[in-house]
Amino acid sequence: MTEQFDIAIIGAGPGGYSTALRAAQLGNTVALIERDPTPGGTCLNRGCIPTKTLLDATATFDAIKHTSTIGIHAHTDPIDFPALHQWREHIVSTMTTGLSSLLARRGVTVFRATAALGEPHDPTGMQQRAIRLTPSPGQNDVLRINTQDSTPQGASLTINAANVVLAMGSRPRPLPGIPFHNAIIDSTQALQRDFPTSATIIGAGAVAVEFASIWNSAGCNVTLIIRKNCVLSAWDRRASTTLTRELAKRGITIITNATVTRIDSPSPREATVHYRTKGSDEDQSLQTQVVLGAIGRDPNTSEGWIDASGIALDAQGHVVTDEFGRTSANGVWAVGDITAGHALAHRAFAQGITVAERIAGLNPKPVDEYTIPQVVFSRPQAACVGYTGAQAKASGRFLDITETAYPMMGNARMLMSGSAGAMTVVSGEDTDNPGTRVLLGVHMAGPEATELIAEAEQLVGNHVPLSEAARLIHPHPTFSEAFGEALLKADGRPLHTR
């Protein structure tokens, strides 16, 4: 007999497992289907968690190397790569084991399998979707995952669900016409290797600058090749320019306004990158041990069953949804990286909760892309939420838009850190509420930016009037005090600045 569920979720990354946890909490029977040996998707297994573990570790190594500036003379041995990788795997294992236990406690049924969505049918008066499960690569059977072990279910299993949530995630995008091979690697492969002695990174986004920071701190000779004149080029200009300058000060070579024309890689430990800069007709080249392609990610939506199920995709292969996650196919929803927008775990969490509550008949608000913080764990860090000045002006929703820049070097903790930074506050009046200035966006680069942005998200997301936000008290001396001073300046009441 075919097993019935209220909700079946394909993919156990942040979007999938957050949907499962909230749906089970609301009393639904839930099946969660994942191809990988452990839940958590890219984020827990080969993305956010392992990369930030390496960033923390190399930050310690980097700090020790620079203590002589403040009169502390310390020396270190070379990095013990086996021990470092063991630590990274311990962190990942702890997180995925904890997630598995939580899913079990919530009563979520987990299958390790590859899933394909079948045609809708109506066996009991309620329209159902059949989901056919087949073994994941390397398995002989579909596995039902229990707390302590797994139970084989045979070479094929079909389950039914009234609602299906797609959460298949994304994969690294190869360079145009240059597949990943030999020394040309993606971010997943970069985590599996020892740190190179020289590396060329192609890209200017979060993955590119985070790996540049990791490898640079570990003593690697790092070159960034970027298409425009600064990293994070879609961000606020001050934040992206400051981060570009600081990366260069730390010894990272940044080749701007450049396009890669070809890469020769005869072995896994050597490559020659050929590139051309803007205004030049001749290629230049550089030798490197490894090339990391970090130009973005593509949604995992190329399976034939997606088209056959009537699920509409956009030109980039993202699943088209309404503001609540509904797709063009009845009873089918989508969350996470397979939908257009910020490819971030915390966005997927919010989408999963919204979808689960919508299916349960609740009335949640849709996820607002402009209240999703973007964070980059480079050195220094960068973070932003809300509108840039240009975006606010282009939206047509706001009046009297102002960009207020705060001089971060006026903050005592910034001086102590030895790093530079940038802070921009965007404010204006909403056309629906003229006469009241609100916080529209916050953009920053500097130490602890990824933590400071949480306060900014609350103010932007809750449309707090600027005058009220500026009255909030920030402890002294802290990095957060810089944000408080920026709010005062934006409100026309600067304290330590003009």
Short mmCIF file of C-alpha atoms in Angstrom, two decimals:
data_model
loop_
_atom_site.label_atom_id
_atom_site.label_comp_id
_atom_site.label_asym_id
_atom_site.label_seq_id
_atom_site.Cartn_x
_atom_site.Cartn_y
_atom_site.Cartn_z
CA MET A 1 0.00 0.00 0.00
CA THR A 2 1.32 3.45 -0.94
CA GLU A 3 2.19 5.57 2.08
CA GLN A 4 0.31 8.86 2.44
CA PHE A 5 1.69 12.16 3.73
CA ASP A 6 0.25 15.63 4.07
CA ILE A 7 3.46 17.17 2.73
CA ALA A 8 6.42 15.70 0.85
CA ILE A 9 9.58 17.80 0.55
CA ILE A 10 12.26 17.12 -2.05
CA GLY A 11 15.58 18.34 -0.68
CA ALA A 12 16.77 18.62 2.93
CA GLY A 13 18.76 21.83 2.74
CA PRO A 14 17.77 24.93 4.77
CA GLY A 15 14.59 25.53 2.75
CA GLY A 16 13.51 21.91 2.85
CA TYR A 17 14.22 21.11 6.46
CA SER A 18 12.76 24.40 7.76
CA THR A 19 9.55 23.58 5.87
CA ALA A 20 9.56 20.08 7.39
CA LEU A 21 10.15 21.25 10.96
CA ARG A 22 7.45 23.92 10.86
CA ALA A 23 4.95 21.72 9.01
CA ALA A 24 5.39 18.90 11.55
CA GLN A 25 5.05 21.40 14.37
CA LEU A 26 1.67 22.38 12.88
CA GLY A 27 0.47 18.77 12.97
CA ASN A 28 1.13 17.64 9.40
CA THR A 29 2.59 14.28 8.42
CA VAL A 30 5.81 15.07 6.58
CA ALA A 31 8.16 13.15 4.31
CA LEU A 32 11.60 14.69 3.69
CA ILE A 33 13.59 13.23 0.78
CA GLU A 34 17.33 13.81 0.43
CA ARG A 35 19.96 12.32 -1.90
CA ASP A 36 22.94 13.10 0.36
CA PRO A 37 23.98 10.85 3.26
CA THR A 38 23.16 13.64 5.74
CA PRO A 39 20.57 16.44 5.82
CA GLY A 40 21.49 20.10 5.64
CA GLY A 41 22.14 20.56 1.94
CA THR A 42 24.99 22.70 0.65
CA CYS A 43 24.91 25.03 3.66
CA LEU A 44 25.67 22.52 6.40
CA ASN A 45 27.71 20.02 4.39
CA ARG A 46 29.79 21.98 1.87
CA GLY A 47 28.93 25.67 2.13
CA CYS A 48 28.17 28.04 5.00
CA ILE A 49 29.27 25.91 7.94
CA PRO A 50 32.55 24.38 6.69
CA THR A 51 33.73 27.60 5.03
CA LYS A 52 33.03 29.69 8.13
CA THR A 53 34.85 27.10 10.23
CA LEU A 54 37.91 27.60 8.04
CA LEU A 55 37.47 31.38 8.15
CA ASP A 56 37.46 31.35 11.96
CA ALA A 57 40.51 29.10 12.09
CA THR A 58 42.56 31.11 9.60
CA ALA A 59 41.51 34.37 11.28
CA THR A 60 43.24 33.11 14.43
CA PHE A 61 46.34 32.22 12.42
CA ASP A 62 46.23 35.64 10.73
CA ALA A 63 45.86 37.49 14.03
CA ILE A 64 48.88 35.74 15.53
CA LYS A 65 51.00 36.75 12.53
CA HIS A 66 50.16 40.43 13.07
CA THR A 67 50.46 40.70 16.87
CA SER A 68 53.88 42.35 16.63
CA THR A 69 52.07 45.57 15.64
CA ILE A 70 50.74 45.85 19.19
CA GLY A 71 53.91 44.64 20.90
CA ILE A 72 53.15 40.93 21.21
CA HIS A 73 55.76 38.78 19.52
CA ALA A 74 54.42 35.32 18.74
CA HIS A 75 55.45 32.56 16.37
CA THR A 76 53.46 29.72 14.84
CA ASP A 77 54.20 26.44 13.16
CA PRO A 78 52.69 25.83 9.72
CA ILE A 79 49.01 24.90 9.65
CA ASP A 80 48.35 21.24 10.46
CA PHE A 81 45.97 20.51 7.59
CA PRO A 82 44.82 17.06 8.74
CA ALA A 83 43.91 18.49 12.15
CA LEU A 84 42.18 21.49 10.61
CA HIS A 85 40.12 19.32 8.26
CA GLN A 86 39.25 17.02 11.17
CA TRP A 87 38.00 20.06 13.13
CA ARG A 88 35.92 21.20 10.15
CA GLU A 89 34.40 17.73 9.78
CA HIS A 90 33.66 17.63 13.51
CA ILE A 91 31.70 20.90 13.30
CA VAL A 92 29.76 19.71 10.23
CA SER A 93 29.03 16.32 11.81
CA THR A 94 27.82 17.91 15.03
CA MET A 95 25.42 20.17 13.12
CA THR A 96 24.03 17.47 10.80
CA THR A 97 23.65 14.94 13.62
CA GLY A 98 21.76 17.50 15.67
CA LEU A 99 19.51 18.27 12.70
CA SER A 100 18.77 14.57 12.16
CA SER A 101 17.78 14.20 15.81
CA LEU A 102 15.55 17.25 15.65
CA LEU A 103 13.75 15.94 12.56
CA ALA A 104 13.19 12.61 14.30
CA ARG A 105 11.83 14.29 17.43
CA ARG A 106 9.39 16.31 15.31
CA GLY A 107 8.16 13.10 13.68
CA VAL A 108 9.43 13.85 10.19
CA THR A 109 9.91 10.72 8.03
CA VAL A 110 13.25 11.00 6.22
CA PHE A 111 14.11 9.05 3.09
CA ARG A 112 17.54 8.89 1.51
CA ALA A 113 16.64 8.66 -2.16
CA THR A 114 16.35 10.43 -5.47
CA ALA A 115 12.84 11.81 -6.05
CA ALA A 116 10.75 12.45 -9.15
CA LEU A 117 7.32 14.06 -9.11
CA GLY A 118 4.54 12.14 -10.81
CA GLU A 119 1.16 13.15 -12.21
CA PRO A 120 -1.60 14.32 -9.86
CA HIS A 121 -4.29 11.77 -9.13
CA ASP A 122 -7.45 11.59 -7.02
CA PRO A 123 -7.66 8.23 -5.19
CA THR A 124 -9.68 9.34 -2.15
CA GLY A 125 -11.52 12.46 -3.23
CA MET A 126 -8.50 14.65 -2.41
CA GLN A 127 -6.03 15.41 -5.15
CA GLN A 128 -2.67 13.79 -4.43
CA ARG A 129 0.76 13.88 -6.00
CA ALA A 130 2.76 10.70 -6.43
CA ILE A 131 6.48 10.96 -5.71
CA ARG A 132 8.61 8.10 -7.01
CA LEU A 133 11.73 7.37 -5.00
CA THR A 134 14.75 5.55 -6.39
CA PRO A 135 18.14 4.88 -4.76
CA SER A 136 20.60 7.72 -4.37
CA PRO A 137 23.88 7.36 -6.27
CA GLY A 138 25.95 4.56 -4.71
CA GLN A 139 22.95 2.88 -3.07
CA ASN A 140 21.03 -0.26 -3.99
CA ASP A 141 17.87 0.66 -2.09
CA VAL A 142 15.74 3.57 -1.06
CA LEU A 143 16.49 4.07 2.65
CA ARG A 144 14.14 5.13 5.41
CA ILE A 145 16.33 6.95 7.92
CA ASN A 146 15.69 6.26 11.59
CA THR A 147 17.38 7.82 14.59
CA GLN A 148 20.02 5.09 14.92
CA ASP A 149 19.99 3.30 11.56
CA SER A 150 18.39 3.10 8.12
CA THR A 151 15.90 0.60 6.75
CA PRO A 152 16.02 -0.53 3.09
CA GLN A 153 12.75 0.03 1.23
CA GLY A 154 13.65 -1.71 -2.03
CA ALA A 155 14.84 -0.39 -5.37
CA SER A 156 11.73 1.75 -5.86
CA LEU A 157 9.12 3.31 -3.60
CA THR A 158 6.16 5.55 -4.34
CA ILE A 159 4.61 7.85 -1.75
CA ASN A 160 1.63 10.20 -2.06
CA ALA A 161 1.23 13.73 -0.71
CA ALA A 162 -1.41 16.42 -0.92
CA ASN A 163 1.30 19.09 -1.17
CA VAL A 164 4.84 18.84 -2.51
CA VAL A 165 7.57 21.35 -1.71
CA LEU A 166 10.57 21.55 -4.04
CA ALA A 167 13.84 22.48 -2.32
CA MET A 168 16.55 20.98 -4.51
CA GLY A 169 19.07 23.79 -4.03
CA SER A 170 21.79 24.85 -6.45
CA ARG A 171 25.24 23.91 -7.73
CA PRO A 172 28.39 25.91 -8.60
CA ARG A 173 28.27 27.50 -12.06
CA PRO A 174 31.22 26.65 -14.32
CA LEU A 175 33.04 29.37 -16.20
CA PRO A 176 31.60 29.92 -19.71
CA GLY A 177 33.05 27.23 -21.97
CA ILE A 178 35.47 26.08 -19.26
CA PRO A 179 34.30 23.03 -17.29
CA PHE A 180 35.63 22.18 -13.84
CA HIS A 181 38.57 19.80 -14.31
CA ASN A 182 42.11 19.25 -13.02
CA ALA A 183 43.17 22.46 -11.22
CA ILE A 184 39.98 24.33 -12.20
CA ILE A 185 37.77 23.70 -9.18
CA ASP A 186 34.51 24.76 -7.57
CA SER A 187 33.89 25.72 -3.94
CA THR A 188 33.03 22.15 -2.92
CA GLN A 189 36.33 20.86 -4.27
CA ALA A 190 38.18 23.77 -2.65
CA LEU A 191 37.00 22.56 0.77
CA GLN A 192 38.36 19.07 0.12
CA ARG A 193 41.91 20.16 -0.74
CA ASP A 194 44.81 21.38 1.33
CA PHE A 195 45.39 25.10 0.98
CA PRO A 196 47.34 25.93 -2.19
CA THR A 197 50.52 28.00 -2.28
CA SER A 198 49.11 30.10 -5.13
CA ALA A 199 45.52 30.51 -6.25
CA THR A 200 43.56 32.48 -8.80
CA ILE A 201 39.91 33.14 -8.00
CA ILE A 202 37.54 34.21 -10.75
CA GLY A 203 34.57 36.09 -9.36
CA ALA A 204 33.73 39.01 -7.09
CA GLY A 205 30.89 37.71 -4.90
CA ALA A 206 30.72 36.24 -1.42
CA VAL A 207 32.30 32.86 -2.28
CA ALA A 208 35.18 34.52 -4.11
CA VAL A 209 36.13 37.00 -1.39
CA GLU A 210 35.63 34.49 1.44
CA PHE A 211 38.00 31.95 -0.11
CA ALA A 212 40.40 34.79 -0.94
CA SER A 213 40.40 35.70 2.76
CA ILE A 214 40.86 32.08 3.90
CA TRP A 215 43.76 31.36 1.58
CA ASN A 216 45.41 34.76 2.04
CA SER A 217 45.40 34.41 5.84
CA ALA A 218 46.96 30.96 5.48
CA GLY A 219 49.87 32.40 3.49
CA CYS A 220 48.66 31.63 -0.04
CA ASN A 221 49.49 34.00 -2.90
CA VAL A 222 45.95 34.95 -4.03
CA THR A 223 44.84 36.72 -7.20
CA LEU A 224 41.25 37.82 -7.79
CA ILE A 225 40.11 38.39 -11.37
CA ILE A 226 36.92 40.47 -11.47
CA ARG A 227 34.79 41.88 -14.31
CA LYS A 228 34.23 45.32 -12.77
CA ASN A 229 36.39 47.66 -10.71
CA CYS A 230 35.46 46.39 -7.24
CA VAL A 231 34.24 43.28 -5.47
CA LEU A 232 30.56 42.99 -4.49
CA SER A 233 29.86 45.43 -7.34
CA ALA A 234 26.07 45.31 -6.91
CA TRP A 235 26.38 46.54 -3.32
CA ASP A 236 26.60 50.07 -1.95
CA ARG A 237 29.58 51.74 -3.55
CA ARG A 238 31.30 52.78 -0.31
CA ALA A 239 31.12 49.30 1.20
CA SER A 240 32.34 47.52 -1.93
CA THR A 241 35.16 50.03 -2.55
CA THR A 242 36.33 49.80 1.06
CA LEU A 243 36.34 46.00 1.00
CA THR A 244 38.26 45.96 -2.30
CA ARG A 245 40.88 48.31 -0.87
CA GLU A 246 41.23 46.32 2.36
CA LEU A 247 41.63 43.00 0.53
CA ALA A 248 44.40 44.57 -1.54
CA LYS A 249 46.08 45.95 1.62
CA ARG A 250 46.18 42.40 2.98
CA GLY A 251 48.20 41.28 -0.02
CA ILE A 252 45.52 39.97 -2.37
CA THR A 253 46.18 40.92 -5.99
CA ILE A 254 42.99 42.20 -7.63
CA ILE A 255 42.85 42.40 -11.41
CA THR A 256 39.89 44.62 -12.27
CA ASN A 257 37.83 45.08 -15.44
CA ALA A 258 39.08 41.74 -16.73
CA THR A 259 37.62 38.82 -18.64
CA VAL A 260 39.06 35.30 -18.68
CA THR A 261 39.55 34.06 -22.25
CA ARG A 262 40.83 30.55 -21.55
CA ILE A 263 42.49 28.38 -18.90
CA ASP A 264 45.06 25.68 -19.58
CA SER A 265 45.24 23.03 -16.86
CA PRO A 266 47.27 19.93 -17.72
CA SER A 267 47.19 18.52 -14.17
CA PRO A 268 45.40 18.91 -10.81
CA ARG A 269 48.21 21.09 -9.48
CA GLU A 270 48.87 23.62 -12.22
CA ALA A 271 47.02 26.02 -14.49
CA THR A 272 47.65 29.01 -16.72
CA VAL A 273 44.93 31.64 -16.76
CA HIS A 274 44.65 33.82 -19.86
CA TYR A 275 42.70 37.04 -19.46
CA ARG A 276 42.11 40.38 -21.13
CA THR A 277 41.55 43.71 -19.41
CA LYS A 278 39.14 46.38 -20.58
CA GLY A 279 40.55 48.45 -23.44
CA SER A 280 43.25 45.91 -24.35
CA ASP A 281 43.34 43.70 -27.44
CA GLU A 282 46.00 41.36 -26.09
CA ASP A 283 45.75 38.50 -23.63
CA GLN A 284 47.81 38.39 -20.49
CA SER A 285 48.52 35.23 -18.52
CA LEU A 286 49.49 34.07 -15.05
CA GLN A 287 50.63 30.76 -13.62
CA THR A 288 48.83 29.37 -10.61
CA GLN A 289 48.46 26.17 -8.65
CA VAL A 290 44.68 26.23 -8.55
CA VAL A 291 41.82 28.18 -10.16
CA LEU A 292 38.59 28.62 -8.22
CA GLY A 293 35.56 29.39 -10.37
CA ALA A 294 33.22 31.47 -8.20
CA ILE A 295 30.88 33.27 -10.58
CA GLY A 296 27.60 32.12 -9.04
CA ARG A 297 25.35 29.09 -8.73
CA ASP A 298 22.72 27.47 -10.95
CA PRO A 299 19.42 26.05 -9.67
CA ASN A 300 19.03 22.26 -9.67
CA THR A 301 16.03 22.27 -11.99
CA SER A 302 17.29 20.39 -15.05
CA GLU A 303 15.52 17.09 -14.28
CA GLY A 304 13.01 16.11 -16.96
CA TRP A 305 10.18 15.56 -14.49
CA ILE A 306 10.04 19.27 -13.73
CA ASP A 307 8.90 20.19 -17.23
CA ALA A 308 6.65 17.15 -17.39
CA SER A 309 4.92 18.29 -14.20
CA GLY A 310 3.99 21.66 -15.68
CA ILE A 311 6.26 23.65 -13.38
CA ALA A 312 7.18 26.97 -15.01
CA LEU A 313 10.81 28.09 -15.00
CA ASP A 314 12.29 31.49 -15.82
CA ALA A 315 15.11 32.11 -18.29
CA GLN A 316 17.74 31.32 -15.64
CA GLY A 317 16.12 28.02 -14.69
CA HIS A 318 14.55 29.23 -11.46
CA VAL A 319 11.11 27.94 -10.49
CA VAL A 320 8.52 30.67 -10.94
CA THR A 321 6.40 31.18 -7.80
CA ASP A 322 3.98 33.67 -6.36
CA GLU A 323 4.93 35.65 -3.24
CA PHE A 324 4.00 32.69 -1.01
CA GLY A 325 5.98 30.03 -2.90
CA ARG A 326 3.21 28.50 -5.04
CA THR A 327 4.35 27.22 -8.43
CA SER A 328 2.31 26.96 -11.63
CA ALA A 329 1.49 23.32 -10.79
CA ASN A 330 -1.39 22.71 -8.40
CA GLY A 331 -0.26 21.60 -4.93
CA VAL A 332 3.43 22.19 -5.70
CA TRP A 333 5.52 24.81 -3.90
CA ALA A 334 9.18 25.88 -4.12
CA VAL A 335 11.70 27.41 -1.71
CA GLY A 336 15.40 28.22 -1.51
CA ASP A 337 17.99 28.52 -4.26
CA ILE A 338 15.72 27.11 -6.96
CA THR A 339 13.66 30.33 -6.70
CA ALA A 340 14.92 33.69 -7.97
CA GLY A 341 16.38 35.98 -5.32
CA HIS A 342 19.16 35.96 -2.76
CA ALA A 343 20.69 32.47 -2.57
CA LEU A 344 21.04 32.53 1.20
CA ALA A 345 20.22 29.96 3.87
CA HIS A 346 18.35 32.42 6.08
CA ARG A 347 16.14 33.43 3.15
CA ALA A 348 15.34 29.74 2.61
CA PHE A 349 14.51 29.34 6.32
CA ALA A 350 11.99 32.17 6.09
CA GLN A 351 10.49 30.81 2.87
CA GLY A 352 10.12 27.33 4.36
CA ILE A 353 8.27 28.66 7.41
CA THR A 354 6.00 30.76 5.19
CA VAL A 355 5.13 27.83 2.91
CA ALA A 356 4.46 25.47 5.83
CA GLU A 357 2.16 28.00 7.47
CA ARG A 358 0.38 28.78 4.21
CA ILE A 359 -0.28 25.07 3.57
CA ALA A 360 -1.63 24.78 7.14
CA GLY A 361 -4.18 27.52 6.44
CA LEU A 362 -2.45 30.28 8.40
CA ASN A 363 -1.95 33.77 7.01
CA PRO A 364 1.79 34.53 7.12
CA LYS A 365 3.28 37.56 5.43
CA PRO A 366 5.34 36.85 2.30
CA VAL A 367 9.12 37.02 2.49
CA ASP A 368 10.35 40.51 1.61
CA GLU A 369 13.61 40.35 -0.36
CA TYR A 370 14.57 43.82 0.87
CA THR A 371 14.58 42.73 4.52
CA ILE A 372 16.95 39.80 3.91
CA PRO A 373 20.42 40.62 5.26
CA GLN A 374 23.34 39.80 2.99
CA VAL A 375 26.52 38.85 4.82
CA VAL A 376 30.06 38.16 3.62
CA PHE A 377 32.60 36.69 6.02
CA SER A 378 35.64 38.18 4.33
CA ARG A 379 38.35 40.12 6.16
CA PRO A 380 37.06 42.67 6.88
CA GLN A 381 33.46 41.51 6.82
CA ALA A 382 30.68 43.10 4.78
CA ALA A 383 26.92 43.16 5.33
CA CYS A 384 23.88 44.99 4.05
CA VAL A 385 20.10 45.03 4.25
CA GLY A 386 17.41 47.00 2.44
CA TYR A 387 17.83 49.43 -0.43
CA THR A 388 20.91 51.16 -1.77
CA GLY A 389 20.33 54.80 -2.60
CA ALA A 390 20.07 53.98 -6.31
CA GLN A 391 17.59 51.16 -5.69
CA ALA A 392 15.43 53.37 -3.47
CA LYS A 393 15.31 56.07 -6.16
CA ALA A 394 14.55 53.56 -8.91
CA SER A 395 11.68 51.96 -6.96
CA GLY A 396 9.48 55.06 -7.11
CA ARG A 397 8.17 54.25 -3.62
CA PHE A 398 10.13 56.84 -1.65
CA LEU A 399 10.58 60.60 -1.40
CA ASP A 400 13.53 62.74 -0.30
CA ILE A 401 16.03 59.88 -0.30
CA THR A 402 19.27 60.57 1.56
CA GLU A 403 22.50 58.56 1.81
CA THR A 404 24.42 59.26 5.01
CA ALA A 405 28.04 58.12 5.22
CA TYR A 406 29.58 57.68 8.66
CA PRO A 407 33.40 57.88 9.03
CA MET A 408 34.14 54.53 10.67
CA MET A 409 37.63 55.51 11.76
CA GLY A 410 36.01 57.79 14.31
CA ASN A 411 35.01 54.65 16.22
CA ALA A 412 37.50 53.63 18.93
CA ARG A 413 37.03 49.90 18.39
CA MET A 414 37.75 50.33 14.67
CA LEU A 415 41.04 52.00 15.53
CA MET A 416 41.89 49.15 17.91
CA SER A 417 41.12 46.54 15.21
CA GLY A 418 43.65 47.92 12.74
CA SER A 419 41.06 47.62 9.97
CA ALA A 420 39.23 50.21 7.91
CA GLY A 421 35.50 50.20 7.33
CA ALA A 422 32.50 51.91 5.76
CA MET A 423 28.96 52.64 6.90
CA THR A 424 26.11 54.06 4.80
CA VAL A 425 22.56 54.64 6.03
CA VAL A 426 19.81 55.18 3.43
CA SER A 427 16.67 56.98 4.60
CA GLY A 428 13.61 58.53 3.04
CA GLU A 429 9.85 58.98 3.19
CA ASP A 430 7.49 56.25 2.03
CA THR A 431 4.89 57.61 -0.42
CA ASP A 432 2.25 55.79 1.64
CA ASN A 433 3.31 57.72 4.77
CA PRO A 434 4.72 61.09 3.72
CA GLY A 435 6.22 63.27 6.41
CA THR A 436 7.88 60.42 8.32
CA ARG A 437 11.44 59.45 7.49
CA VAL A 438 12.23 55.76 7.83
CA LEU A 439 15.33 53.65 7.54
CA LEU A 440 15.47 52.13 4.02
CA GLY A 441 18.86 50.45 3.99
CA VAL A 442 22.12 49.94 5.86
CA HIS A 443 25.42 48.98 4.22
CA MET A 444 28.67 48.31 6.03
CA ALA A 445 32.15 46.88 5.79
CA GLY A 446 34.30 46.26 8.83
CA PRO A 447 34.87 43.92 11.79
CA GLU A 448 31.70 42.28 13.14
CA ALA A 449 29.58 43.63 10.27
CA THR A 450 27.82 40.26 9.96
CA GLU A 451 26.63 40.58 13.56
CA LEU A 452 25.79 44.29 13.48
CA ILE A 453 23.47 43.89 10.48
CA ALA A 454 20.89 42.03 12.60
CA GLU A 455 19.91 45.23 14.40
CA ALA A 456 19.69 47.08 11.10
CA GLU A 457 17.41 44.36 9.68
CA GLN A 458 14.99 44.82 12.56
CA LEU A 459 14.80 48.56 11.98
CA VAL A 460 14.47 48.31 8.19
CA GLY A 461 12.05 45.37 8.29
CA ASN A 462 9.77 47.01 10.84
CA HIS A 463 9.80 50.41 9.08
CA VAL A 464 10.95 52.15 12.25
CA PRO A 465 10.92 55.96 11.93
CA LEU A 466 14.46 57.30 11.69
CA SER A 467 13.97 59.66 14.64
CA GLU A 468 13.02 56.71 16.90
CA ALA A 469 15.84 54.50 15.63
CA ALA A 470 18.35 57.30 16.30
CA ARG A 471 17.27 57.49 19.96
CA LEU A 472 18.29 53.91 20.66
CA ILE A 473 21.33 53.75 22.95
CA HIS A 474 24.41 51.77 21.93
CA PRO A 475 27.06 50.72 24.47
CA HIS A 476 30.43 52.45 24.49
CA PRO A 477 33.00 51.54 23.32
CA THR A 478 31.71 48.99 20.79
CA PHE A 479 31.58 48.49 17.04
CA SER A 480 27.78 48.80 17.30
CA GLU A 481 28.25 52.37 18.52
CA ALA A 482 29.23 53.29 14.97
CA PHE A 483 25.76 52.31 13.78
CA GLY A 484 24.17 54.40 16.52
CA GLU A 485 26.27 57.40 15.51
CA ALA A 486 25.38 56.87 11.85
CA LEU A 487 21.67 56.95 12.76
CA LEU A 488 22.15 60.18 14.70
CA LYS A 489 23.94 61.76 11.76
CA ALA A 490 21.20 60.62 9.34
CA ASP A 491 18.62 62.18 11.69
CA GLY A 492 20.45 65.52 11.56
CA ARG A 493 21.85 65.21 15.10
CA PRO A 494 25.47 64.10 14.71
CA LEU A 495 27.44 63.61 17.93
CA HIS A 496 31.10 62.91 17.17
CA THR A 497 30.95 63.85 13.47
CA ARG A 498 30.05 66.92 11.48
#
